[in-house]
mmCIF file of C-alpha atoms in Angstrom:
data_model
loop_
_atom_site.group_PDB
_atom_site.id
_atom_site.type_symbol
_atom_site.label_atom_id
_atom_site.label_comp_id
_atom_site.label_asym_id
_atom_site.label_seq_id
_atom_site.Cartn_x
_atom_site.Cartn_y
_atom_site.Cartn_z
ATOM 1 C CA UNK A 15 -6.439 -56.952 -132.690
ATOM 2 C CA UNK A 16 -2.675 -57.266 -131.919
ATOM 3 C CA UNK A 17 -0.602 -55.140 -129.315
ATOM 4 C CA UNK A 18 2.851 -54.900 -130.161
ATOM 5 C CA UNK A 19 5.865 -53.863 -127.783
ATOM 6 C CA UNK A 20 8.964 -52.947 -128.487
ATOM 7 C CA UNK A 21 12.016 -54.866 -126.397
ATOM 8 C CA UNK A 22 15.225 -55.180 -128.666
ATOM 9 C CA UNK A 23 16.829 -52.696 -126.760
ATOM 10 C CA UNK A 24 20.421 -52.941 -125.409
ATOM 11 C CA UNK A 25 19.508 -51.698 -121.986
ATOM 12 C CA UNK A 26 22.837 -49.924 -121.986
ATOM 13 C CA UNK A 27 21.923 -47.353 -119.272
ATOM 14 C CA UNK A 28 21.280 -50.174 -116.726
ATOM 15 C CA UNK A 29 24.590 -51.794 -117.584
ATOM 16 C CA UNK A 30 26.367 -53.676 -115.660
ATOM 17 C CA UNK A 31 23.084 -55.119 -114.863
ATOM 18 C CA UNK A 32 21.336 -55.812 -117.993
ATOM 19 C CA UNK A 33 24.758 -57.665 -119.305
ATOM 20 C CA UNK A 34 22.582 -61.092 -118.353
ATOM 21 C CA UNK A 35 19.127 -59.974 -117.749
ATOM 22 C CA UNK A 36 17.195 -57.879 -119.984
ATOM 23 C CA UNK A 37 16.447 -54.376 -119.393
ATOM 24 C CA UNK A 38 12.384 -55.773 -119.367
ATOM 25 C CA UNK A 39 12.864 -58.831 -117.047
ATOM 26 C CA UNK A 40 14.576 -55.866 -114.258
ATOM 27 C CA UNK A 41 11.615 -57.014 -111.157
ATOM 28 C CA UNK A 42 8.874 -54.373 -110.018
ATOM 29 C CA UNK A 43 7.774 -55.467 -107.340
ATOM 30 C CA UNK A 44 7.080 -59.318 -107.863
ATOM 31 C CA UNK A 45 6.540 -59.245 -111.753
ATOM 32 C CA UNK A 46 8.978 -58.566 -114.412
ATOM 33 C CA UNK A 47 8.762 -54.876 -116.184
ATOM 34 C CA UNK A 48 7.460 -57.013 -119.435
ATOM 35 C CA UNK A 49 4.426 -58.596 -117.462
ATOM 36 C CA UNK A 50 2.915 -55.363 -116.313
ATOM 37 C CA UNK A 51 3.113 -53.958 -120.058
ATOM 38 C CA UNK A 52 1.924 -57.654 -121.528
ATOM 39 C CA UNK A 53 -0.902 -57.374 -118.989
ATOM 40 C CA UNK A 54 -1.907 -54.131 -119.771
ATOM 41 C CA UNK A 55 -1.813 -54.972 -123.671
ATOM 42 C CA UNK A 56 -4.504 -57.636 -122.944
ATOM 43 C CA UNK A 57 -6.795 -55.774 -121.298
ATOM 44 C CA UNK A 58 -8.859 -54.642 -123.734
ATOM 45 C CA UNK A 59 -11.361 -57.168 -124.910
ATOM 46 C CA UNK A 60 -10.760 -56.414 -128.775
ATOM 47 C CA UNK A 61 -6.898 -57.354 -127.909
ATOM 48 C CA UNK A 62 -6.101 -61.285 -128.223
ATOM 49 C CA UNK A 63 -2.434 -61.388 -128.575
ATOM 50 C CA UNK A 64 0.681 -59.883 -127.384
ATOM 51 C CA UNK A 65 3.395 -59.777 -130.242
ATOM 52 C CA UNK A 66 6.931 -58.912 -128.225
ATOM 53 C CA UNK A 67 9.825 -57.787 -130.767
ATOM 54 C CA UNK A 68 12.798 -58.673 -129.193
ATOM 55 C CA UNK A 69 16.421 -59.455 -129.975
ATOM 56 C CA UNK A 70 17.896 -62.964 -130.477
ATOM 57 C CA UNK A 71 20.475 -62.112 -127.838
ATOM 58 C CA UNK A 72 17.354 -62.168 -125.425
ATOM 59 C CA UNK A 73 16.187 -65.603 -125.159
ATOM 60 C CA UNK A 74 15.135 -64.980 -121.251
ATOM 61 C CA UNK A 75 12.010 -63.263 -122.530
ATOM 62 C CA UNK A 76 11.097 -66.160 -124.311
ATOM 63 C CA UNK A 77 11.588 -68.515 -121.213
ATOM 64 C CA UNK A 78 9.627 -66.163 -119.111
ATOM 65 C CA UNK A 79 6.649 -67.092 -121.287
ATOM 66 C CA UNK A 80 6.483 -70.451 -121.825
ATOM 67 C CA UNK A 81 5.278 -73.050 -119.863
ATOM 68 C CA UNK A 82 7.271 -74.481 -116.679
ATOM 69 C CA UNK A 83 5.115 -77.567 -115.437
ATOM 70 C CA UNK A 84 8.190 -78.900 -113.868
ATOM 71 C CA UNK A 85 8.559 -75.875 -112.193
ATOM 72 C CA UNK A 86 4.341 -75.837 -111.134
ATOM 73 C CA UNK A 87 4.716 -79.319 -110.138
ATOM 74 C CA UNK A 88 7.475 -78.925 -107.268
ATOM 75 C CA UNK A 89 6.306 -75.460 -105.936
ATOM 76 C CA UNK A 90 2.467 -77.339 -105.375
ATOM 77 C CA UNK A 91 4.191 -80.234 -103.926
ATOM 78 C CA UNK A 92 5.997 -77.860 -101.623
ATOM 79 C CA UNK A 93 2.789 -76.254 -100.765
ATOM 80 C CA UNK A 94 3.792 -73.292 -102.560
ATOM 81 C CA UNK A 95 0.410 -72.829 -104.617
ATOM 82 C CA UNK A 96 0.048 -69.244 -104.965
ATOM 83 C CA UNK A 97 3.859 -69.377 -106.485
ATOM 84 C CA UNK A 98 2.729 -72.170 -108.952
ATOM 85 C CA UNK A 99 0.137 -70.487 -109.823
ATOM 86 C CA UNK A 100 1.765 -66.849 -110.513
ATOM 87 C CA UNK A 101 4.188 -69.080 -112.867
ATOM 88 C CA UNK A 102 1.451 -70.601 -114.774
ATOM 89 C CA UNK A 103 -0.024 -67.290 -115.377
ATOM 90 C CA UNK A 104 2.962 -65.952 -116.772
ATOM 91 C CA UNK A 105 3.611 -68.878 -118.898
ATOM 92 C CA UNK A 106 -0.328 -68.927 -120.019
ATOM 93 C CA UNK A 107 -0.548 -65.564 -121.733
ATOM 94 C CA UNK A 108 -1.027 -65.300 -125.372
ATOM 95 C CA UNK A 109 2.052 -63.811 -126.098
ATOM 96 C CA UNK A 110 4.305 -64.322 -129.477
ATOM 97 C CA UNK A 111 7.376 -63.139 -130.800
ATOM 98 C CA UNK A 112 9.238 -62.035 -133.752
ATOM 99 C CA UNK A 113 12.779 -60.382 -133.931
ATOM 100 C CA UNK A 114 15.204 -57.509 -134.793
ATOM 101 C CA UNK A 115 18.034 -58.631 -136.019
ATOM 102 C CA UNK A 116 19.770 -55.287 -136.100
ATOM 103 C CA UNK A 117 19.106 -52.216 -134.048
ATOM 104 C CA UNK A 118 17.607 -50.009 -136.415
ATOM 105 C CA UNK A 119 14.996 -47.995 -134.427
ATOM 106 C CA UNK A 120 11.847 -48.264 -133.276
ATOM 107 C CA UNK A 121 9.652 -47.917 -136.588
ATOM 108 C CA UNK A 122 11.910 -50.758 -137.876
ATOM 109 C CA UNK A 123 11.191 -52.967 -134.630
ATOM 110 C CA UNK A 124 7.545 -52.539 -135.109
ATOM 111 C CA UNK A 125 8.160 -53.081 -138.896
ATOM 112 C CA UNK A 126 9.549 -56.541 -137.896
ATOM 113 C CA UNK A 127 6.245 -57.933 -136.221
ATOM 114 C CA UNK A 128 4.019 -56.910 -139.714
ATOM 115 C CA UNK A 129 2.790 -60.278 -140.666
ATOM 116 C CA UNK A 130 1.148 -60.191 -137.221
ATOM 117 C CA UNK A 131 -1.033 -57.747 -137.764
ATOM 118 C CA UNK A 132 -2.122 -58.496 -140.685
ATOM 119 C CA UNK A 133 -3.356 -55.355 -142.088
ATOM 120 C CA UNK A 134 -5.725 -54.293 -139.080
ATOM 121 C CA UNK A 135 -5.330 -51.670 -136.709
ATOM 122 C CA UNK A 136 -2.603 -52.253 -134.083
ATOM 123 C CA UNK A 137 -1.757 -51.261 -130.710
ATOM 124 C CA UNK A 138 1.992 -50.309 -129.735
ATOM 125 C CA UNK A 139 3.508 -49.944 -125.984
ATOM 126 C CA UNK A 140 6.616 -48.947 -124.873
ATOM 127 C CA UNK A 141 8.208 -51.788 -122.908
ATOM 128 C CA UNK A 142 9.394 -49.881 -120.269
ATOM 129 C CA UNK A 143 6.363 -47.749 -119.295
ATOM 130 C CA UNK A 144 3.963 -49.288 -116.415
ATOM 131 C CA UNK A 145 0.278 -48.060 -116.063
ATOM 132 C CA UNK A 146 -1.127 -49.804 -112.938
ATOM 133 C CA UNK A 147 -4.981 -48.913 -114.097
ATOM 134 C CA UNK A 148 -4.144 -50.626 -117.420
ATOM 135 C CA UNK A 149 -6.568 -47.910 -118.965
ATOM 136 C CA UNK A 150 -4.611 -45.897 -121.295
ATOM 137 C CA UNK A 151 -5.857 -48.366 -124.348
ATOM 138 C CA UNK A 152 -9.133 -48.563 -123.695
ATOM 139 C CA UNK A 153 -9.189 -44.637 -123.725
ATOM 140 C CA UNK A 154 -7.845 -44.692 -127.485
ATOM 141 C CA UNK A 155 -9.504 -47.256 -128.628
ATOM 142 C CA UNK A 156 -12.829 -45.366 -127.534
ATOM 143 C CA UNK A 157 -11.303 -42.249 -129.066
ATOM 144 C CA UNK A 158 -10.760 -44.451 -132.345
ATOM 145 C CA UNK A 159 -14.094 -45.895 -132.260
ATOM 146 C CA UNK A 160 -15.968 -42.786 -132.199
ATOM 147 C CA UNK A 161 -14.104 -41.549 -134.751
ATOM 148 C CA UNK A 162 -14.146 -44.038 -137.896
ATOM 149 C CA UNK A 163 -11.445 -45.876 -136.788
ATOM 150 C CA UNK A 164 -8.975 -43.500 -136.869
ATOM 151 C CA UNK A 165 -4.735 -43.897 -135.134
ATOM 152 C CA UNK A 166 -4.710 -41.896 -131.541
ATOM 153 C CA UNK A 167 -2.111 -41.340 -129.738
ATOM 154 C CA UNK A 168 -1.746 -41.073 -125.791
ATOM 155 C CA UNK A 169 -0.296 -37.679 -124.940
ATOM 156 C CA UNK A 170 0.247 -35.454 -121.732
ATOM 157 C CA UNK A 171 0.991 -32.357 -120.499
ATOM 158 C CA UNK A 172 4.814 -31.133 -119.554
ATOM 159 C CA UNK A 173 6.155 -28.068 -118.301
ATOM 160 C CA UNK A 174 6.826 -25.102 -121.605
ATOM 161 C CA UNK A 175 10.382 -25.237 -121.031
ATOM 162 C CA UNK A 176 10.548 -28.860 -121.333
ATOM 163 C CA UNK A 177 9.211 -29.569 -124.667
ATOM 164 C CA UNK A 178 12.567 -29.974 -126.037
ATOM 165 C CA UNK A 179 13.163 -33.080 -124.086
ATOM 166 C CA UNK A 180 10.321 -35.055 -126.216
ATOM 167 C CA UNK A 181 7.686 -34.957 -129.162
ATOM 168 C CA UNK A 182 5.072 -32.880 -129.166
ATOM 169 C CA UNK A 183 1.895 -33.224 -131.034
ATOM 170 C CA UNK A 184 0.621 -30.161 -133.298
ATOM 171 C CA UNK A 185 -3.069 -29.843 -133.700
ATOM 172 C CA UNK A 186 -6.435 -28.742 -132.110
ATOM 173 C CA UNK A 187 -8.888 -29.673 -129.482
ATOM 174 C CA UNK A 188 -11.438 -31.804 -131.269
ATOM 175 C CA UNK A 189 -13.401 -32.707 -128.047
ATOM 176 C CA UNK A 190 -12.980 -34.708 -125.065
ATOM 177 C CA UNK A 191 -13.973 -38.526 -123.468
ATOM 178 C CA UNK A 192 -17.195 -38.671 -121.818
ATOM 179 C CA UNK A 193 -17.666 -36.854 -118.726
ATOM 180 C CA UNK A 194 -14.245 -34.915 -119.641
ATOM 181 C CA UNK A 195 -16.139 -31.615 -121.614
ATOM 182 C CA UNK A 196 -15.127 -29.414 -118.581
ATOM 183 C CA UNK A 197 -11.198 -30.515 -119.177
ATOM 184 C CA UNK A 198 -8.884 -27.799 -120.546
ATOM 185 C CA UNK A 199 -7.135 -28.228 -123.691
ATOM 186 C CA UNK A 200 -3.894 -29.539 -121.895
ATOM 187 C CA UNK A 201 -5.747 -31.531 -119.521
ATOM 188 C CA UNK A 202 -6.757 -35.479 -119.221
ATOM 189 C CA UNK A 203 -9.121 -36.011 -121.001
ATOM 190 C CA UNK A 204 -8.962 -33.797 -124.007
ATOM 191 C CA UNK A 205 -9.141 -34.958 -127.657
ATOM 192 C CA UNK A 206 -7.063 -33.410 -130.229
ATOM 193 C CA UNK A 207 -6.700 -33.965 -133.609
ATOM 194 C CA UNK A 208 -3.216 -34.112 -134.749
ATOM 195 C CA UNK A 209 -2.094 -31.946 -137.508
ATOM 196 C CA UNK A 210 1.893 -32.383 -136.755
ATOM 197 C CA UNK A 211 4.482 -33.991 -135.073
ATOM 198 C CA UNK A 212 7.749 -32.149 -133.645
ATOM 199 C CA UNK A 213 10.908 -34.085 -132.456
ATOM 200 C CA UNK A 214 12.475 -32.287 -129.218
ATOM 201 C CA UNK A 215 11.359 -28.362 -130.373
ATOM 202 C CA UNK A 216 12.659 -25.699 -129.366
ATOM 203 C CA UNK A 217 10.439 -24.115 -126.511
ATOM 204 C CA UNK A 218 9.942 -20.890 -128.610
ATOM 205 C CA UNK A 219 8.665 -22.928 -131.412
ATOM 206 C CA UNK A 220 6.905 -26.037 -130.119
ATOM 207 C CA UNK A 221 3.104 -25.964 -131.466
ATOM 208 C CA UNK A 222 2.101 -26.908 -127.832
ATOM 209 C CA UNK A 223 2.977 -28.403 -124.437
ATOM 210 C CA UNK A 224 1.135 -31.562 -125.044
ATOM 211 C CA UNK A 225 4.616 -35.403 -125.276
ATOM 212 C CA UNK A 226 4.284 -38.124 -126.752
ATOM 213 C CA UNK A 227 3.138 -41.036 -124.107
ATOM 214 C CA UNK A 228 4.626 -44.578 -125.293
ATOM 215 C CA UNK A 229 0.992 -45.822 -126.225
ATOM 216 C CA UNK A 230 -0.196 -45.715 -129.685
ATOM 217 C CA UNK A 231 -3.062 -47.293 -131.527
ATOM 218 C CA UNK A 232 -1.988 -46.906 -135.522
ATOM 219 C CA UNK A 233 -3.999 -47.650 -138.600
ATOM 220 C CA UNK A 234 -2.643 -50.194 -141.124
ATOM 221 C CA UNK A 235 -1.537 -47.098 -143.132
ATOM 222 C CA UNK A 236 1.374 -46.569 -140.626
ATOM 223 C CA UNK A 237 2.804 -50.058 -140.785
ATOM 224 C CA UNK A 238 2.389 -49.637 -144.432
ATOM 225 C CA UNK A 239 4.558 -46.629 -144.616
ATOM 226 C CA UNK A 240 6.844 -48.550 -142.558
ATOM 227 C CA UNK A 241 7.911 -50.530 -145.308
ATOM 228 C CA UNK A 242 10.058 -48.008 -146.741
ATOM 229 C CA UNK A 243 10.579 -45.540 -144.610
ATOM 230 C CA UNK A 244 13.872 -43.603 -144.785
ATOM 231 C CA UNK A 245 16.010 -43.672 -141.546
ATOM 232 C CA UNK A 246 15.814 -40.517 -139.503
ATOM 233 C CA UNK A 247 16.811 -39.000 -136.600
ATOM 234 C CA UNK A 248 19.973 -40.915 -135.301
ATOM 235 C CA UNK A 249 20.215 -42.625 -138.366
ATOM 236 C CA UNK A 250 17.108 -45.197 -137.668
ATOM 237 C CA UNK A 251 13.531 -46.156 -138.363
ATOM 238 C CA UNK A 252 11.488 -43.630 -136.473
ATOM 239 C CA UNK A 253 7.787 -44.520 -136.104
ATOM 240 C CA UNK A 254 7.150 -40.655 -135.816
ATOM 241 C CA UNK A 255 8.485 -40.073 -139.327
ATOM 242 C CA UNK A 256 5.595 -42.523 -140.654
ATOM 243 C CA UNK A 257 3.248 -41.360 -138.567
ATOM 244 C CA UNK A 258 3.930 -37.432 -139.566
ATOM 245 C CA UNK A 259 3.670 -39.365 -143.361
ATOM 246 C CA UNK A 260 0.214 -40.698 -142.574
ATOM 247 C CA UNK A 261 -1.680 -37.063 -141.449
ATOM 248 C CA UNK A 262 -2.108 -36.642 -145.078
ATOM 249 C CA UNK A 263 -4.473 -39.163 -146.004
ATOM 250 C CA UNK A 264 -6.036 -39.977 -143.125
ATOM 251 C CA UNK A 265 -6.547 -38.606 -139.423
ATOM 252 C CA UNK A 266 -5.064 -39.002 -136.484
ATOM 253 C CA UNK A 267 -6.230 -38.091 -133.084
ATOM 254 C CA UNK A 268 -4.329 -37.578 -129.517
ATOM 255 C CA UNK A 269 -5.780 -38.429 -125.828
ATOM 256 C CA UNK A 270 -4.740 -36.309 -123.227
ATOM 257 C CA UNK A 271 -3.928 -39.019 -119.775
ATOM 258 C CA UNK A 272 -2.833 -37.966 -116.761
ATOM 259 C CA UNK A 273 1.063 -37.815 -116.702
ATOM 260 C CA UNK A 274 1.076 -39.489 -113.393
ATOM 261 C CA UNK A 275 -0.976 -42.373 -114.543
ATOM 262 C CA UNK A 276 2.146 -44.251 -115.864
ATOM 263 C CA UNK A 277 5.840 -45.227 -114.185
ATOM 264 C CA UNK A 278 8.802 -44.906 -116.605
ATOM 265 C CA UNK A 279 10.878 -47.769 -115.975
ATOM 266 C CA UNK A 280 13.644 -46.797 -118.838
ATOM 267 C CA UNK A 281 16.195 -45.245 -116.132
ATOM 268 C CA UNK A 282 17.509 -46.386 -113.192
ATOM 269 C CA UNK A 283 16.393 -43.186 -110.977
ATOM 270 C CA UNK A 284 13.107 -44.047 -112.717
ATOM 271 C CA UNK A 285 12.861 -47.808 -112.151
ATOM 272 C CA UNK A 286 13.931 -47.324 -108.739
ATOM 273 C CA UNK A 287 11.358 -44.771 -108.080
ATOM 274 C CA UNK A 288 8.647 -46.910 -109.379
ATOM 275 C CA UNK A 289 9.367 -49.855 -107.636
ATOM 276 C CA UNK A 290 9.164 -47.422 -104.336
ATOM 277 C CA UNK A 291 5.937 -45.467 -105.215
ATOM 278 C CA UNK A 292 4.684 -49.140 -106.021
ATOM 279 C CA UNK A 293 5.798 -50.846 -102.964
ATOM 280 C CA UNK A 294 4.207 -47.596 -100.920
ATOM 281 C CA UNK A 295 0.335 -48.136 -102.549
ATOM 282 C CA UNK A 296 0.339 -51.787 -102.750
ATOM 283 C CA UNK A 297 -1.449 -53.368 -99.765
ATOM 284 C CA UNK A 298 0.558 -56.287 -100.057
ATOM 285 C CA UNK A 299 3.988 -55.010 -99.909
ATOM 286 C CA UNK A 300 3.340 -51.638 -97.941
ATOM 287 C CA UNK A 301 3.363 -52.364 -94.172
ATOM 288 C CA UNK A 302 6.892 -54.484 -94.903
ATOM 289 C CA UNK A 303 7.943 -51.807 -96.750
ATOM 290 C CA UNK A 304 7.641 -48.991 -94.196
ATOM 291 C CA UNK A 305 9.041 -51.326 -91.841
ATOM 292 C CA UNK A 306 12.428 -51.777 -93.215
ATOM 293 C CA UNK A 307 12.126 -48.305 -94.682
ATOM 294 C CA UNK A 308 11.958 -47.177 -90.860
ATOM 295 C CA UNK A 309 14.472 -49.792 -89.608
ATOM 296 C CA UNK A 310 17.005 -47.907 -91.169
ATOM 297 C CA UNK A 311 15.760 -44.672 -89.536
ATOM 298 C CA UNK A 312 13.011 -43.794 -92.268
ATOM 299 C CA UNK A 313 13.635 -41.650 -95.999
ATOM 300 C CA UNK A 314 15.490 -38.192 -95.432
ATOM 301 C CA UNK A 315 15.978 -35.955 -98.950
#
């Protein structure tokens, strides 16, 4: 199985910035914002190859990935082995390519990496949404499994008046992971199956409370319908249009996760936040971090 993410973007809310780097190389911590998401895509043992869909404008992501023995060579001779060897991770991974040429929306993007997949199931994550536990996949592909092979759909739970900021799944509970039967309906854990999908509802009329998560595991049906799917909303591709298409001939299911479980990276309040929160938990980075957090006379709101 392939996992295919998404990162032709302009970036244009991080501009200045992402004028010369790409929204996706921005650092968390030590590790681009593309690593985490290429890590997490490869975590699942049925997964044995990233497929990134980028623009031609961004050749730093291919860089990133490639090979630097030059680079290996002088850090070891400098003694700087655990450097070296972070590079050649990041230069290791089974990671490919393909590109969109012209910014016509996300079902388009993930259009543009169809040879890839070659008519099996596919997994799709948002480039600019980290999940530390890396176990948001393995949740829908167990969801899938037990259920014929069917698409699912990561999905959590936002506030009633907020459903008009995202989409919002339509449906039923159809049961829950193991050792989730006690979860409620909106609650992680939870299995729905999807009957409908609603772009940015009104709060009166959303069909529940349950976004949209940027993890999806689709059935070769979806990519199929991508083929000629009409633009949509904003005048592009949107995967949600073929996916609404799909619900008619085959199922589609939704996981509920934990809305904290993730870090959206896509603004800068966000990608600032995350690479606090992160710096906080991590062992490695937390006792320098409260130091210089404190040398300034600590965080006041």
């Amino acid at each position: 199985m392939k996992a295919i993410i998404p990162a032709a973007g302009l970036g244009t809310r991080f501009l200045p910035s992402t004028k010369c780097t790409p929204k996706e190389m921005l650092p968390v911590l030590d590790k681009p914002v593309i690593q985490y998401v290429v890590e997490e895509a490869l975590e699942p043992g049925e997964v044995d190859g990233a497929i990134i869909v980028t623009s031609p404008n961004k050749p730093e992501l291919l860089s990133y990935f490639q090979p630097d023995l030059s680079l290996e060579q002088l850090l070891r001779e400098r003694g700087k082995g655990a450097y070296a060897d972070a590079v050649a991770e990041a230069g290791s991974m089974p990671v490919d390519f393909r590109f969109q040429y012209k910014p016509k929306g996300l079902g388009h993007a993930i259009r543009s990496a169809a040879d890839a997949v070659a008519g099996e199931s596919f997994l799709v994550l948002l480039g600019d949404y980290v999940v530390p536990a890396r176990d948001i996949c393995d949740k829908m592909l167990a969801v899938s499994a037990s259920r014929g092979g069917a698409s699912v759909i990561a999905v959590a739970a936002c506030a009633p008046d907020e459903v008009s900021r995202y989409g919002i799944v339509a449906g039923e509970r159809a049961g829950s992971l193991p050792g989730c039967e006690g979860a409620g309906d909106s609650e992680p854990g939870a299995v729905w199956r999807v009957s409908g999908l609603v772009e940015k509802p009104d709060p009166a009329d959303a069909p529940s409370n349950l976004y949209i998560v940027g993890r999806y595991l689709l059935s070769p049906l979806v990519m199929d319908l991508l083929e000629d799917q009409a633009p949509g909303a904003g005048g592009e591709v949107q995967l949600t249009d073929a996916m609404a298409r799909s619900l008619d001939r085959e199922a589609m299911y939704a996981v509920v996760i934990d809305p904290l479980s993730g870090f959206d990276t896509g603004t800068p309040s966000g990608w600032m936040a995350t690479n606090a929160l992160m710096a906080a938990s991590d062992p490695r980075f937390s006792g320098a971090f409260w130091e210089a957090v404190d040398a300034r006379g600590g965080l006041k709101r």
